Structure formats: structure tokens, C-alpha cells
Short mmCIF file of C-alpha atoms in Angstrom, two decimals:
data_model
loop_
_atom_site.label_atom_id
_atom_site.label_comp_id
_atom_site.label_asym_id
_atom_site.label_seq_id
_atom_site.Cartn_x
_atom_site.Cartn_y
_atom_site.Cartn_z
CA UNK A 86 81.87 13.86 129.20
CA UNK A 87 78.42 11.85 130.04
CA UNK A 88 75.70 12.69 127.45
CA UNK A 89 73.39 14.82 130.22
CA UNK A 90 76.54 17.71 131.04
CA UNK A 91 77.74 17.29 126.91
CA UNK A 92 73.96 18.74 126.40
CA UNK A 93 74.26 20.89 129.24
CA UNK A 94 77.35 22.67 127.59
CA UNK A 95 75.90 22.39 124.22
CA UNK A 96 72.79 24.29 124.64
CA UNK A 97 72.73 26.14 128.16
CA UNK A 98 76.41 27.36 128.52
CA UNK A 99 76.19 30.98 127.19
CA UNK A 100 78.79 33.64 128.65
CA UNK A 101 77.61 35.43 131.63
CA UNK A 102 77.61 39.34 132.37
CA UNK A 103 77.24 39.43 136.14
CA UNK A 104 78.11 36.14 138.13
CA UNK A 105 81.54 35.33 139.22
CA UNK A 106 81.00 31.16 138.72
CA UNK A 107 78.25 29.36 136.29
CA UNK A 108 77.35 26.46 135.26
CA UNK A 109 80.13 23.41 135.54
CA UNK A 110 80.79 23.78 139.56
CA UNK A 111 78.45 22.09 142.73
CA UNK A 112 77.22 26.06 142.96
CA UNK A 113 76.83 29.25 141.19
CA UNK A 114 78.67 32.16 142.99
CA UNK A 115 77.17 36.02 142.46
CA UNK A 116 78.03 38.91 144.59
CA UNK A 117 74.53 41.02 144.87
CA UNK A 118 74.89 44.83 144.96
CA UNK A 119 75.69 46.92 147.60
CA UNK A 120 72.25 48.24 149.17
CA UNK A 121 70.04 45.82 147.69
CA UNK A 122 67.77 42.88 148.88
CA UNK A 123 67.59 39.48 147.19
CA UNK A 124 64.37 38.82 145.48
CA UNK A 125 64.20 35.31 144.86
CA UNK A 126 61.07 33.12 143.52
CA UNK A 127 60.15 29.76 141.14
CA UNK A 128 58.10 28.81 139.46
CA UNK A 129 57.65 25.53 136.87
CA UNK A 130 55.75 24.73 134.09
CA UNK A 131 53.82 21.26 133.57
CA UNK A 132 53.35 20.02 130.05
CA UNK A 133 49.84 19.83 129.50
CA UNK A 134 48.93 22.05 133.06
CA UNK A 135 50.75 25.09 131.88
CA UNK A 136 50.59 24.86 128.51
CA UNK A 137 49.95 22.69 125.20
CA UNK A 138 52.68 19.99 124.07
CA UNK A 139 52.93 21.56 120.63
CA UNK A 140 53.73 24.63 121.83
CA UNK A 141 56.58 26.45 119.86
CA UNK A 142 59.59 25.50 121.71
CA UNK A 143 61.26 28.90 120.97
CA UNK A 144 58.27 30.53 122.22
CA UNK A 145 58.57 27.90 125.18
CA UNK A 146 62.13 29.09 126.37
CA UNK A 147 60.59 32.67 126.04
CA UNK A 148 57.96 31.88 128.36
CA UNK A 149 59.90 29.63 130.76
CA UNK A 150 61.97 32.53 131.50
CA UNK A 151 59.66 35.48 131.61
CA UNK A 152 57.36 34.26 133.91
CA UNK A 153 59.44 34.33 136.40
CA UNK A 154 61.01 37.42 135.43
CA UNK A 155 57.22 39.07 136.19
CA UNK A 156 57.66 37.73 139.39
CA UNK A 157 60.45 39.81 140.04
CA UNK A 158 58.98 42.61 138.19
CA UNK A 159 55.97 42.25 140.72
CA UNK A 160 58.20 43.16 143.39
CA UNK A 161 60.06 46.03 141.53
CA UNK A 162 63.67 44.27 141.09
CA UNK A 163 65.74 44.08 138.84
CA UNK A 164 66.54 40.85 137.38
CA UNK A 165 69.78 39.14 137.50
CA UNK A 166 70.37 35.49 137.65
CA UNK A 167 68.32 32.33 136.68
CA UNK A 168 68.97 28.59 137.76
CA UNK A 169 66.76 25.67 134.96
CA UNK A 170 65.89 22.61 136.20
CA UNK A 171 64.68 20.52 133.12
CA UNK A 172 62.67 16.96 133.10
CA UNK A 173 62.55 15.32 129.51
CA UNK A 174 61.12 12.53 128.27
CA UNK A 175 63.80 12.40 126.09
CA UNK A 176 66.61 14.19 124.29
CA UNK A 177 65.70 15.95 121.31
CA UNK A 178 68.31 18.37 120.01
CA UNK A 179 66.72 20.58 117.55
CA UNK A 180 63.63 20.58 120.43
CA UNK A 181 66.43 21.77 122.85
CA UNK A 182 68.20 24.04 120.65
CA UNK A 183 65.13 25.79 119.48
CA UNK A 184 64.16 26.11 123.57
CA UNK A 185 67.28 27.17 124.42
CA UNK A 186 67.44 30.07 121.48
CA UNK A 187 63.77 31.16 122.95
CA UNK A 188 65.22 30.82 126.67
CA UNK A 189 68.40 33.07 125.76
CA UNK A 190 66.75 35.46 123.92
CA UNK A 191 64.32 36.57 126.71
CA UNK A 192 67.90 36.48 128.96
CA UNK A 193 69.90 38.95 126.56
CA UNK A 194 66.43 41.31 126.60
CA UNK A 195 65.97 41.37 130.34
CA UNK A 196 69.94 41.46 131.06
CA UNK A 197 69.90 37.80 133.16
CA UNK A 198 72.58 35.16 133.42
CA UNK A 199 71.57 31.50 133.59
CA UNK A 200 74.26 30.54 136.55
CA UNK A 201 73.21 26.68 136.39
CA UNK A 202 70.38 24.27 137.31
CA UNK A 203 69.74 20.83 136.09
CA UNK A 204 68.23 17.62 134.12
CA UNK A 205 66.48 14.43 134.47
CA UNK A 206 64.58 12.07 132.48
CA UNK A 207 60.54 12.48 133.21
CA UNK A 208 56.95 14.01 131.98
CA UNK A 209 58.56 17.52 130.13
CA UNK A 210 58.45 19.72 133.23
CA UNK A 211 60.64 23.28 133.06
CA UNK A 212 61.46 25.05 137.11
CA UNK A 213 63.33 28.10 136.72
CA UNK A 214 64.55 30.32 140.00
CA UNK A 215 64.86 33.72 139.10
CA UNK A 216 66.78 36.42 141.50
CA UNK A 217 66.65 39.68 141.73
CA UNK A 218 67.82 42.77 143.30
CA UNK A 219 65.91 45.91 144.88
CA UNK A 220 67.03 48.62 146.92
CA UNK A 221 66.51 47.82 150.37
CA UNK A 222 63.25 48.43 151.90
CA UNK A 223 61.82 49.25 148.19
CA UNK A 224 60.31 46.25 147.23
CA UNK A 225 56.27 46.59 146.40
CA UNK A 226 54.43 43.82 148.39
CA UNK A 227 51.08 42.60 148.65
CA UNK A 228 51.01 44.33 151.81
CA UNK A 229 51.36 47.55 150.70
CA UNK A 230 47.93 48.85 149.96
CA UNK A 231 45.53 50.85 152.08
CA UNK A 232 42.26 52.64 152.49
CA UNK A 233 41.69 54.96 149.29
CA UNK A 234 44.53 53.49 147.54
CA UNK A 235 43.12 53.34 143.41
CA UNK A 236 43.64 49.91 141.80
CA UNK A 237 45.09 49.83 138.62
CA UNK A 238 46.19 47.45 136.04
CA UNK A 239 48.83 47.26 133.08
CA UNK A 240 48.18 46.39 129.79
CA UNK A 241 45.42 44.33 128.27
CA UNK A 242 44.82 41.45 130.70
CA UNK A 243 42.48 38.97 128.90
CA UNK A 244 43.96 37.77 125.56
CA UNK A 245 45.79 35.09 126.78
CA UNK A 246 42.89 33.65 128.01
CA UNK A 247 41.41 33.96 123.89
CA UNK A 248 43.99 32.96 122.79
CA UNK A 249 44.30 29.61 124.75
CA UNK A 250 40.62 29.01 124.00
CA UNK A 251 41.29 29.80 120.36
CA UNK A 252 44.33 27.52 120.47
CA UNK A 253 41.84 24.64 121.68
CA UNK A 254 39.36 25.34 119.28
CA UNK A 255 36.46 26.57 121.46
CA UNK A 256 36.14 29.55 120.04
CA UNK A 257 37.70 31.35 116.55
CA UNK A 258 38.85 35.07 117.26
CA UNK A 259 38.71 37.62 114.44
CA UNK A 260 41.82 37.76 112.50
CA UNK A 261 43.09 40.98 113.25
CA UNK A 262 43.42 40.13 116.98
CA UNK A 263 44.11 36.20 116.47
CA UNK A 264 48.16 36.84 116.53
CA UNK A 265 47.85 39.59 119.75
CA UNK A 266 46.25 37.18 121.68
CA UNK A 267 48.30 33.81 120.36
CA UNK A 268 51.46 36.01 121.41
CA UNK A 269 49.95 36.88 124.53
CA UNK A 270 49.79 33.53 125.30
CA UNK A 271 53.11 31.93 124.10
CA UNK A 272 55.15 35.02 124.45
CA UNK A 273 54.15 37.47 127.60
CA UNK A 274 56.00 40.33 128.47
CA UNK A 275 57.15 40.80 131.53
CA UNK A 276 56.98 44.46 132.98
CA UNK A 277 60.01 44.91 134.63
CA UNK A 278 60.94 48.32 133.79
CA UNK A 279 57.15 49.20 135.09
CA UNK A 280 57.89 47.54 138.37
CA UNK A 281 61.13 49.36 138.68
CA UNK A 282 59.35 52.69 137.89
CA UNK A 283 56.44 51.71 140.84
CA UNK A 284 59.17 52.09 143.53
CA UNK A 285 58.08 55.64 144.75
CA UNK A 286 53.85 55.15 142.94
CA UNK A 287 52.51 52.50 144.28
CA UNK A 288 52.39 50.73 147.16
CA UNK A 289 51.52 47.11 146.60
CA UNK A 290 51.45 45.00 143.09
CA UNK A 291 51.34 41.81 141.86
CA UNK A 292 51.56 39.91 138.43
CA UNK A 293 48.10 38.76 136.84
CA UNK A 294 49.21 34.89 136.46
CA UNK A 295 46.09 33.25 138.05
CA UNK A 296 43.35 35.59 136.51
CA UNK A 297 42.53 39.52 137.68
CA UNK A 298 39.98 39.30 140.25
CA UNK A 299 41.77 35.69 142.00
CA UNK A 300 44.87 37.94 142.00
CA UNK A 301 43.27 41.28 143.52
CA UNK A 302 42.50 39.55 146.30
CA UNK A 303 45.72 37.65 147.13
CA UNK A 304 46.59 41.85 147.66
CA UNK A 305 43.43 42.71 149.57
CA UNK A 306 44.03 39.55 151.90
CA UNK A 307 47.66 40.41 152.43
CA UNK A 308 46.57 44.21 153.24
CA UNK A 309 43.20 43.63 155.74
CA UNK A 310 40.93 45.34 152.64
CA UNK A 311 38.35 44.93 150.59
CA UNK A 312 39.48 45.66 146.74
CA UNK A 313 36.19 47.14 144.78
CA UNK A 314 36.62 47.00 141.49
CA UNK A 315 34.52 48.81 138.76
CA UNK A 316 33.32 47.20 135.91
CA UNK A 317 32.87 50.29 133.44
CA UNK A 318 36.11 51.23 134.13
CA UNK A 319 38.01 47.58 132.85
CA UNK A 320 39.75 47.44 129.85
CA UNK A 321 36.94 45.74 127.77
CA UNK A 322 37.18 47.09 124.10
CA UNK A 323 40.41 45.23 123.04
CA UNK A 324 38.88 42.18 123.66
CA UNK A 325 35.03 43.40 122.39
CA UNK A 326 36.48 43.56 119.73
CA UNK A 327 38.53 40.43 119.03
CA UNK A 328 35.39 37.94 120.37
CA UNK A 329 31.86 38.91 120.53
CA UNK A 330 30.89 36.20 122.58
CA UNK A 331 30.43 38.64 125.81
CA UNK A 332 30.53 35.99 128.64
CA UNK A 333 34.09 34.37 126.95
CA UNK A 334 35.18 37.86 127.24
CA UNK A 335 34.25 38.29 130.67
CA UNK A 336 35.88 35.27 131.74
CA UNK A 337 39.02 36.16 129.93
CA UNK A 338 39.56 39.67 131.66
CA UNK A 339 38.54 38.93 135.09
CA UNK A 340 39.53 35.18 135.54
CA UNK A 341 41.58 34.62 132.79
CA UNK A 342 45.06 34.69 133.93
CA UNK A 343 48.46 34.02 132.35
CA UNK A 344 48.52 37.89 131.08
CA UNK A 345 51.68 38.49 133.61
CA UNK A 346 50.09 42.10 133.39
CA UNK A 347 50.68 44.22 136.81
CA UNK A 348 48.07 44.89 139.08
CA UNK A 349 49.23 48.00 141.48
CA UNK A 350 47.44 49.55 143.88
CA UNK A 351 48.58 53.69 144.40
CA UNK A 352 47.47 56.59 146.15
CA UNK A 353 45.23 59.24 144.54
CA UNK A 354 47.79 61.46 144.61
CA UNK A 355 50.06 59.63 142.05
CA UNK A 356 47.59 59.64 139.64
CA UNK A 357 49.11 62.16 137.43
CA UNK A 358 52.18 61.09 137.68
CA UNK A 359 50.82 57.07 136.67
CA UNK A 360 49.41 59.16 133.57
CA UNK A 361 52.79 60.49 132.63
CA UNK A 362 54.46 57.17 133.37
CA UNK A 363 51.87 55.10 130.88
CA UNK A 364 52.78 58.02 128.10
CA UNK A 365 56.61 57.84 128.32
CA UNK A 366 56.25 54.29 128.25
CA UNK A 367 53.69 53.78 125.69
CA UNK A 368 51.85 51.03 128.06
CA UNK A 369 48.07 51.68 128.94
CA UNK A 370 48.06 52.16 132.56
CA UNK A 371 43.81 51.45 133.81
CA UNK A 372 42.58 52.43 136.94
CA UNK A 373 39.79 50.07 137.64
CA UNK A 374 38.96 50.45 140.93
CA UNK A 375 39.90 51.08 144.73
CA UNK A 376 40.31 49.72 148.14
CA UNK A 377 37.70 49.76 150.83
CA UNK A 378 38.29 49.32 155.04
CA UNK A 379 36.52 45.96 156.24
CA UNK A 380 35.67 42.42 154.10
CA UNK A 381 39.75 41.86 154.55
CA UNK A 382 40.68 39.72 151.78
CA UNK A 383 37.22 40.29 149.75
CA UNK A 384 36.90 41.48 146.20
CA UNK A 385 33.59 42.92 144.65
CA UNK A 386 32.89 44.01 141.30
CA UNK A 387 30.29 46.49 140.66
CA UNK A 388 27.90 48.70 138.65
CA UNK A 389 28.01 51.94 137.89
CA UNK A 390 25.50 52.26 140.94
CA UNK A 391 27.89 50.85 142.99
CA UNK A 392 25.64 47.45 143.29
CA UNK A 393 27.81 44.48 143.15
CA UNK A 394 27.72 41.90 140.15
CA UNK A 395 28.00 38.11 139.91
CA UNK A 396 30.60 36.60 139.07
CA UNK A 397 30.65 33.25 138.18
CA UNK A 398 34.77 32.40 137.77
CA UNK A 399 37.37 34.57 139.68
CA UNK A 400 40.99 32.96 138.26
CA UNK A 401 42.74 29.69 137.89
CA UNK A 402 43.34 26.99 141.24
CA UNK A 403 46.16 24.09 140.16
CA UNK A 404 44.38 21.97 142.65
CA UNK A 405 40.34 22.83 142.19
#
């Protein structure tokens, strides 16, 4: 067996609960379920782009995988199959091991099979393509949102943004919130059983991966609208009170990014039931704002007078 399929089996052959063929043939084989659409999206991670090259390489494979998983989550599937496509600059086993503990472990959580991919030699570069399933004609799209709808958003959105600048030593948080935002960072949570729950709430989401307000508007493009969102009603305490540098903070909520929090935009008259939902699930559930006719594709933050602020940084651009 050539040393690049001996490492293959060694570290990424686990057995599978829901594909018929894995790794070892030309092609995976899966048979989706009855009713259901294929939800299918990739997304890679660039050493030094996407994050640091002494990151924890268990808390790598952890992150690898869930990103795409919020993807799917996004969208309201359910997640079932992964393909990894690896580049290396070279082959270190207890490097790969440790990744490949990380990778599996967010697997066995979220109830995915990795059905095969691949490796090369290169700058250390990790693609996963992560597939879902939804019932068909369920899925939550950008689309989705209209006149009235509220805007809401999961979670805290923000620390990952500390704690990548506390990671690069341009700021130092306060102790008691260093480790929430470090694990916000290194190891997100993906909220796929929130997505699932969405199917009959909201009517358009997406994951905050490219920072709050950047994201927002991918959904008020995508819908014709104009998404107004209100700054005394964001989520601002949490991070108040882990950095009290108030313009780091600022950035970190509302262009921060890499949260894979869900931004969801609902009806009025869900509200209640959005309120249940966030207390049987123990997850903060914020509405922050609403949707507007006209400015299709803008997004304004405002006052409490309704008079919009500056804002200086709206979310991440790989090629700005």
C-alpha cells in the first residue's frame, strides 16, 4: 500500500452509519432519503487566511468540520456525509492523528460519515464538502425574508473576533471571558438543531462567517430589502464585559465574523414561539432588528431615534 492511502486508512477510515460505499473506491455511494433535497456546500481553510499555524490540531479537525456543518445548518438540513481534501506540507502523524481525533469527534456529535476525499503535498490547506438533507421545499434561503419580517440572531456573535485579536496579542481580554472567546474561535458550534427547528419560524437565515452586518446583507440583497438593524437591541454585554475597549467591541459584533452564529429573519407573529424555542434550548435567541421595502441589498444600523450610525467595518472580504 503507497504511504498517501496507508495514512488515509490509518487516520480517516472510521466505520460509517449511513453510506452504502466509503472511502477505498473511485466514489462514495449514499442513498438520500425519501422526500428530501440534497444540500450540498464547501468550504476550505487556508493556513494563515483562516486561521493561525499553531492552532490546536484537535481543535483544527473540530473546526474543519463544523464550519461546514453551519452551512448546512443555515439552510435547516440535516447533516449527513462529508468528503476531506487535505494539502500538507508534510506528513506528521501525531499532527494527523490529533486532527483526525478533533475531525471525528465533531462527526460522532453531529451524526456525519466521512465517505472519502483526498491528499496532496502543498501549503496546509483543509476543503471539506458537507451534504445534507431537508424536506423538500423546506430549506431556509436567503430569499426568504420580507417586509416586516424581525431580524434575529443566535448566540453571542463577537467573541471570536476577541479572541483572534487576543490570540495575536492586540488586545488582553479579562480572564473570565479569555477561554469563551478562545473556544469561540477554535471550536464553534454549529446550530444545526436550531436550523432544523427554523423550518416552520423563519423564513430566511444564514450563518455569521464573514461578520454580522456583511452577512445581513448577503439576505437583504437576495430578498430586494433593506435590513435595519438596531443598535440598543445587539447583544453587547457579553462582550462589555470581556473588553472595555468599546470600538474593539464594536468591530467584533458587527464585523467580526467566524461566530457561525445564525442570523434568521421571522415574522412577528413567531415571536413567541422564537421565545419558547431559545428556552427549551437554552440558546439566547436576539431580535435586533427588521426588514424595510426599498435600498434592496442595503443594511443600516441605527439609534434609538431611528437615525442611522457609522460604521466604519461591516465583515471580512478574502480578496479586499
Amino acid at each position: 500500500m503507497s504511504p498517501e492511502f496507508e495514512l488515509i486508512r490509518r487516520h480517516f477510515v472510521r466505520p460509517m452509519r449511513g453510506a452504502a460505499l466509503g472511502p477505498g473506491d473511485d466514489c462514495a455511494l449514499v442513498s438520500p432519503s425519501a422526500g428530501c433535497e440534497l444540500a450540498v456546500t464547501s468550504d476550505m481553510l487556508v493556513s494563515g487566511t483562516h486561521f493561525l499555524p499553531d492552532t490546536d490540531p484537535r481543535r483544527l479537525g473540530w473546526k474543519t468540520l463544523a464550519v461546514n456543518l453551519s452551512d448546512l445548518a443555515a439552510m435547516g438540513a440535516t447533516p449527513r456525509w462529508v468528503t476531506l481534501a487535505l494539502s500538507l506540507p508534510q506528513v506528521n502523524d501525531d499532527w494527523l492523528a490529533a486532527f483526525a481525533d478533533g475531525f471525528f469527534d465533531c462527526a460522532y456529535i453531529y451524526g456525519v460519515d466521512l465517505i472519502g476525499g483526498d491528499t496532496t503535498r502543498g501549503p496546509l490547506t483543509l476543503c471539506v464538502t458537507a451534504f445534507g438533507e431537508v424536506a423538500t421545499g423546506k430549506a431556509l434561503r436567503r430569499s426568504g425574508a420580507h417586509v416586516g419580517d424581525d431580524i434575529w440572531v443566535s448566540g453571542q456573535p463577537g467573541r471570536a473576533a476577541l479572541g483572534l485579536a487576543d490570540a495575536l496579542g492586540r488586545l488582553r481580554l479579562k480572564n473570565a471571558c479569555r477561554d469563551e472567546c478562545i473556544a469561540a474561535l477554535e471550536k464553534p458550534l454549529p446550530q444545526v438543531a436550531l436550523g432544523r427547528a427554523l423550518h416552520d419560524l423563519a423564513g430566511a437565515a444564514i450563518d455569521v462567517s464573514d461578520g454580522l452586518l456583511a452577512d445581513l446583507g448577503h439576505i437583504a440583497a437576495a430578498s430586494g430589502l433593506h435590513a435595519v438593524v438596531e443598535d440598543a437591541a445587539l447583544p453587547w454585554p457579553a462582550l462589555r464585559a470581556a473588553c472595555d475597549d468599546e470600538a474593539t467591541v464594536r468591530r467584533a459584533l458587527l464585523a467580526g465574523g467566524d461566530d457561525y452564529e445564525l442570523l434568521f429573519c421571522a415574522p412577528r407573529s413567531a415571536h413567541d414561539a422564537l421565545r419558547r424555542l431559545s428556552d427549551s434550548m437554552s440558546l439566547p435567541l436576539t431580535r435586533i432588528g427588521a426588514m424595510r421595502a426599498g435600498g434592496a441589498g442595503d443594511v443600516s444600523l441605527v439609534d434609538a431615534q431611528g437615525c442611522e450610525l457609522p460604521v466604519a467595518h461591516r465583515g471580512y472580504d478574502h480578496f479586499s
